[in-house]
Amino acid sequence: MRPHPRGGHEVATSRRHRKGLFPHHVRNHAEADRPRPSHAAAFLHLWAPGRVAWWVALLFAIGASLFALGSASTAWPDLAPRLLRAPEDLTAVFFVGSLFFTTAALLQWLEALNGDVTTAFDAGSPRRWRWFGWLPHNLGYLASAVQLVGTLLFNMNTADAALSGIGWVEEDLLVWTPNMLGCVCFLVASVLALVEVTQGAFAIEPRSISWWIAIINLAGSVAFQISAFYSVAAPTPSPESSVFLASLYTWIGAVCFLVGAYLMIPELFDEAEQAPAS
């Protein structure tokens, strides 16, 4: 935060800075920790391929769509497309979806690494792009790093799901365990993202796009976590109700992530029409 030439202060927050948004102007210290209210005009913009965050949103949306398609086909097989009625086809859908999640998470981690808020007010030439680094005091970076680990665990989970001829112990070890750990990572990342947006106050800010993204993604992570509890293998076949509930909560989580991914696009245009005065 620094004094603004027209009075008050300019506040650079971690999420806004790495998304390429300007520091916002506040009149007093009490407003500094509150998420920035959104501009309605932000929803009129959808095209920003020159920004990393746009690709993050697009890739997350594709991955979430595939997870939603696969889980809906499992929960309601009679309504599933003919091409998705075989177990191996559904496994492929989830695996490809997990690859989109991982690619998006990697870009998001790089975005956080190269958008450290401590450089928000630095003047001069642009900083060199970094491919590696550790920012333990940056909540956005930590959330991105934990989510990236979660997506890698989902890669393992969805790939191992294609294995045949394994018993319930091996299924729990190779399929369920990485699924459960991946869901835990998503839940932790979502909590960190919400803390980042609300500056640790867990404020309710329904006029903020960033707040809605954090809340909806948190809801999706909770749904994924519930799904994982229903997915555990046992010596006897799982009842149909457990299979249905696991698929249902996966679908709910995927829809939440799809909505959150969409909102990340208007978030890129959620700023004043001009840069702050210098």
XYZ file of C-alpha atoms in Angstrom:
278
model
C 0.000 0.000 0.000
C 1.212 3.512 -0.748
C -0.274 7.047 -0.634
C -2.392 8.006 -3.639
C -1.808 11.428 -5.269
C -5.538 12.242 -4.979
C -5.731 11.231 -1.325
C -6.220 7.881 0.342
C -4.056 4.951 -0.679
C -3.287 2.614 -3.551
C -3.586 -1.033 -2.503
C -1.909 -3.839 -4.434
C -3.292 -7.254 -3.543
C -1.714 -10.571 -4.449
C -4.505 -11.941 -6.646
C -5.174 -8.675 -8.515
C -1.481 -8.109 -9.151
C -0.775 -11.505 -10.686
C -3.910 -11.178 -12.842
C -2.446 -7.995 -14.322
C -4.925 -5.649 -12.608
C -4.033 -2.227 -11.282
C -3.732 -1.440 -7.572
C -7.079 -0.100 -6.402
C -7.766 3.205 -4.699
C -9.172 3.244 -1.162
C -10.135 6.234 0.932
C -9.054 4.850 4.309
C -7.302 1.904 5.942
C -10.601 0.193 6.800
C -11.249 -0.436 3.092
C -7.788 -1.828 2.362
C -8.549 -5.411 3.419
C -11.896 -5.679 1.633
C -12.184 -7.349 -1.811
C -12.678 -4.878 -4.634
C -16.340 -4.531 -5.780
C -16.802 -5.773 -9.325
C -17.579 -3.764 -12.440
C -20.644 -5.002 -14.339
C -18.898 -4.238 -17.632
C -16.340 -6.960 -16.859
C -18.873 -9.581 -17.961
C -18.941 -8.105 -21.456
C -15.370 -9.305 -22.120
C -14.400 -12.917 -22.794
C -11.363 -12.731 -25.080
C -7.873 -12.236 -23.628
C -5.527 -14.867 -25.104
C -2.516 -12.647 -24.473
C -2.810 -13.165 -20.721
C -1.760 -16.297 -18.853
C -4.806 -16.140 -16.581
C -7.128 -16.466 -19.591
C -5.493 -19.758 -20.570
C -5.661 -20.919 -16.950
C -9.405 -20.265 -16.957
C -9.931 -21.960 -20.326
C -7.959 -25.082 -19.418
C -9.663 -25.410 -16.036
C -13.036 -25.027 -17.769
C -12.235 -27.822 -20.240
C -10.993 -30.126 -17.481
C -14.049 -29.408 -15.333
C -16.358 -30.013 -18.302
C -14.809 -33.428 -18.914
C -15.118 -34.354 -15.235
C -18.749 -33.206 -15.273
C -19.439 -35.246 -18.399
C -17.784 -38.373 -17.017
C -19.432 -38.188 -13.603
C -22.869 -37.438 -15.069
C -22.517 -40.433 -17.378
C -21.678 -42.604 -14.369
C -24.467 -41.270 -12.166
C -27.124 -41.397 -14.875
C -25.940 -44.080 -17.343
C -29.276 -44.193 -19.192
C -28.768 -40.564 -20.208
C -25.098 -40.975 -21.136
C -23.984 -40.643 -24.771
C -23.502 -44.016 -26.428
C -19.743 -43.394 -26.696
C -19.435 -43.054 -22.902
C -21.228 -46.174 -21.715
C -18.129 -48.389 -21.581
C -16.039 -48.139 -18.375
C -12.796 -47.711 -20.321
C -14.263 -44.745 -22.206
C -15.287 -43.059 -18.963
C -11.834 -43.677 -17.526
C -10.293 -41.996 -20.561
C -12.567 -38.958 -20.141
C -11.480 -38.494 -16.522
C -7.805 -38.986 -17.384
C -7.872 -36.407 -20.185
C -9.755 -34.035 -17.898
C -7.066 -34.440 -15.245
C -4.400 -33.507 -17.812
C -6.227 -30.252 -18.547
C -6.440 -29.595 -14.795
C -2.700 -30.168 -14.417
C -1.781 -27.924 -17.340
C -3.996 -25.162 -15.962
C -2.573 -25.593 -12.453
C 0.994 -25.422 -13.775
C 0.267 -22.176 -15.620
C -1.443 -20.814 -12.519
C 1.605 -21.683 -10.405
C 3.890 -19.930 -12.902
C 1.547 -16.943 -12.907
C 1.770 -16.722 -9.114
C 5.539 -17.198 -9.186
C 5.997 -14.349 -11.647
C 3.317 -12.104 -10.152
C 4.646 -11.652 -6.639
C 2.806 -8.718 -5.078
C 6.031 -7.415 -3.499
C 6.969 -6.118 -6.959
C 3.636 -4.363 -7.580
C 5.021 -0.846 -7.163
C 8.422 -1.498 -8.722
C 9.307 0.831 -11.553
C 11.648 0.148 -14.444
C 12.053 -2.661 -16.944
C 9.892 -5.791 -16.713
C 11.230 -8.649 -14.618
C 12.569 -11.759 -16.327
C 10.191 -14.719 -16.500
C 10.928 -17.264 -13.775
C 10.417 -21.012 -14.163
C 11.364 -22.003 -10.622
C 11.091 -20.356 -7.241
C 9.746 -20.573 -3.717
C 7.465 -17.887 -2.239
C 6.339 -19.284 1.130
C 4.865 -15.961 2.286
C 2.625 -15.558 -0.772
C -0.795 -17.156 -0.228
C -1.588 -17.179 -3.945
C 1.626 -19.025 -4.651
C 0.985 -21.556 -1.873
C -2.590 -22.148 -3.058
C -1.379 -22.669 -6.625
C 1.413 -25.008 -5.522
C -0.886 -27.161 -3.389
C -3.479 -27.333 -6.166
C -0.793 -28.347 -8.662
C 0.160 -31.251 -6.390
C -3.519 -32.173 -6.206
C -3.854 -32.292 -9.984
C -0.797 -34.546 -10.244
C -2.442 -36.910 -7.759
C -5.578 -36.870 -9.910
C -3.395 -37.825 -12.898
C -2.221 -40.826 -10.907
C -5.724 -41.669 -9.706
C -7.340 -41.519 -13.161
C -4.475 -43.383 -14.831
C -4.520 -46.185 -12.253
C -8.289 -46.483 -12.649
C -7.591 -48.078 -16.037
C -5.766 -51.000 -14.389
C -7.582 -54.319 -14.628
C -7.380 -57.469 -12.530
C -6.488 -55.734 -9.257
C -8.067 -56.475 -5.878
C -9.734 -54.063 -3.515
C -6.530 -53.466 -1.522
C -4.612 -52.492 -4.654
C -7.552 -50.353 -5.785
C -7.567 -48.475 -2.499
C -3.797 -47.989 -2.659
C -3.451 -47.049 -6.338
C -6.793 -45.398 -7.123
C -8.556 -44.258 -3.964
C -5.537 -43.001 -1.996
C -4.290 -40.529 -4.649
C -7.913 -39.482 -5.187
C -8.377 -38.748 -1.482
C -5.038 -36.928 -1.205
C -5.777 -34.939 -4.351
C -9.135 -33.867 -2.916
C -7.437 -32.811 0.323
C -4.981 -30.712 -1.703
C -7.836 -29.046 -3.589
C -9.606 -28.299 -0.305
C -6.483 -26.786 1.281
C -5.779 -24.751 -1.878
C -9.357 -23.437 -1.905
C -9.139 -22.338 1.727
C -5.830 -20.573 1.060
C -7.354 -18.842 -1.981
C -10.301 -17.616 0.105
C -7.952 -16.334 2.818
C -5.972 -14.527 0.116
C -9.057 -12.861 -1.366
C -10.489 -11.773 1.985
C -7.095 -10.824 3.453
C -7.628 -13.338 6.259
C -10.919 -11.822 7.421
C -13.223 -14.358 5.681
C -15.457 -11.423 4.801
C -18.656 -11.864 2.817
C -18.298 -9.740 -0.319
C -20.994 -10.737 -2.848
C -20.111 -7.798 -5.123
C -16.604 -9.157 -5.742
C -15.921 -11.569 -8.616
C -12.774 -12.809 -6.879
C -14.768 -13.618 -3.742
C -17.301 -15.630 -5.733
C -14.516 -17.549 -7.477
C -12.969 -18.475 -4.130
C -16.317 -19.470 -2.573
C -17.490 -21.524 -5.555
C -14.150 -23.319 -5.847
C -14.272 -24.061 -2.122
C -17.735 -25.576 -2.572
C -16.388 -27.663 -5.455
C -13.508 -28.888 -3.322
C -15.883 -29.894 -0.519
C -17.997 -31.824 -3.044
C -14.897 -33.591 -4.391
C -13.910 -34.489 -0.830
C -17.331 -35.987 -0.100
C -17.120 -37.935 -3.359
C -13.779 -39.390 -2.282
C -15.297 -40.716 0.962
C -17.939 -42.573 -1.036
C -15.339 -43.958 -3.472
C -13.355 -46.147 -1.085
C -13.144 -49.802 -2.143
C -14.132 -52.650 0.180
C -13.858 -56.460 0.148
C -17.469 -56.605 -1.006
C -18.806 -54.681 -4.015
C -19.847 -51.104 -3.214
C -23.612 -50.588 -3.039
C -25.202 -48.755 -5.957
C -26.077 -45.863 -3.640
C -22.384 -45.250 -2.861
C -21.434 -45.361 -6.543
C -24.218 -42.917 -7.340
C -23.326 -40.518 -4.511
C -19.621 -40.583 -5.439
C -20.527 -39.722 -9.028
C -23.094 -37.119 -7.979
C -20.678 -35.225 -5.742
C -17.974 -35.422 -8.396
C -20.454 -33.875 -10.833
C -21.390 -31.136 -8.352
C -17.714 -30.368 -7.738
C -16.940 -30.309 -11.460
C -19.830 -27.914 -12.144
C -18.585 -25.629 -9.366
C -15.079 -25.611 -10.867
C -16.549 -24.924 -14.304
C -18.429 -21.885 -12.995
C -15.355 -20.722 -11.096
C -13.229 -21.093 -14.228
C -15.691 -19.031 -16.250
C -15.678 -16.239 -13.651
C -11.878 -16.047 -13.897
C -12.329 -14.498 -17.356
C -14.437 -11.430 -16.432
C -12.184 -11.105 -13.390
C -9.413 -10.104 -15.803
C -11.434 -7.025 -16.792
C -12.603 -6.197 -13.281
C -10.840 -2.864 -12.890
C -11.187 0.838 -13.486
C -11.101 2.010 -17.070
C -7.753 3.725 -16.593
C -4.564 3.166 -14.694
C -4.162 4.925 -11.342
C -2.621 8.347 -11.502
C 1.094 8.452 -10.817
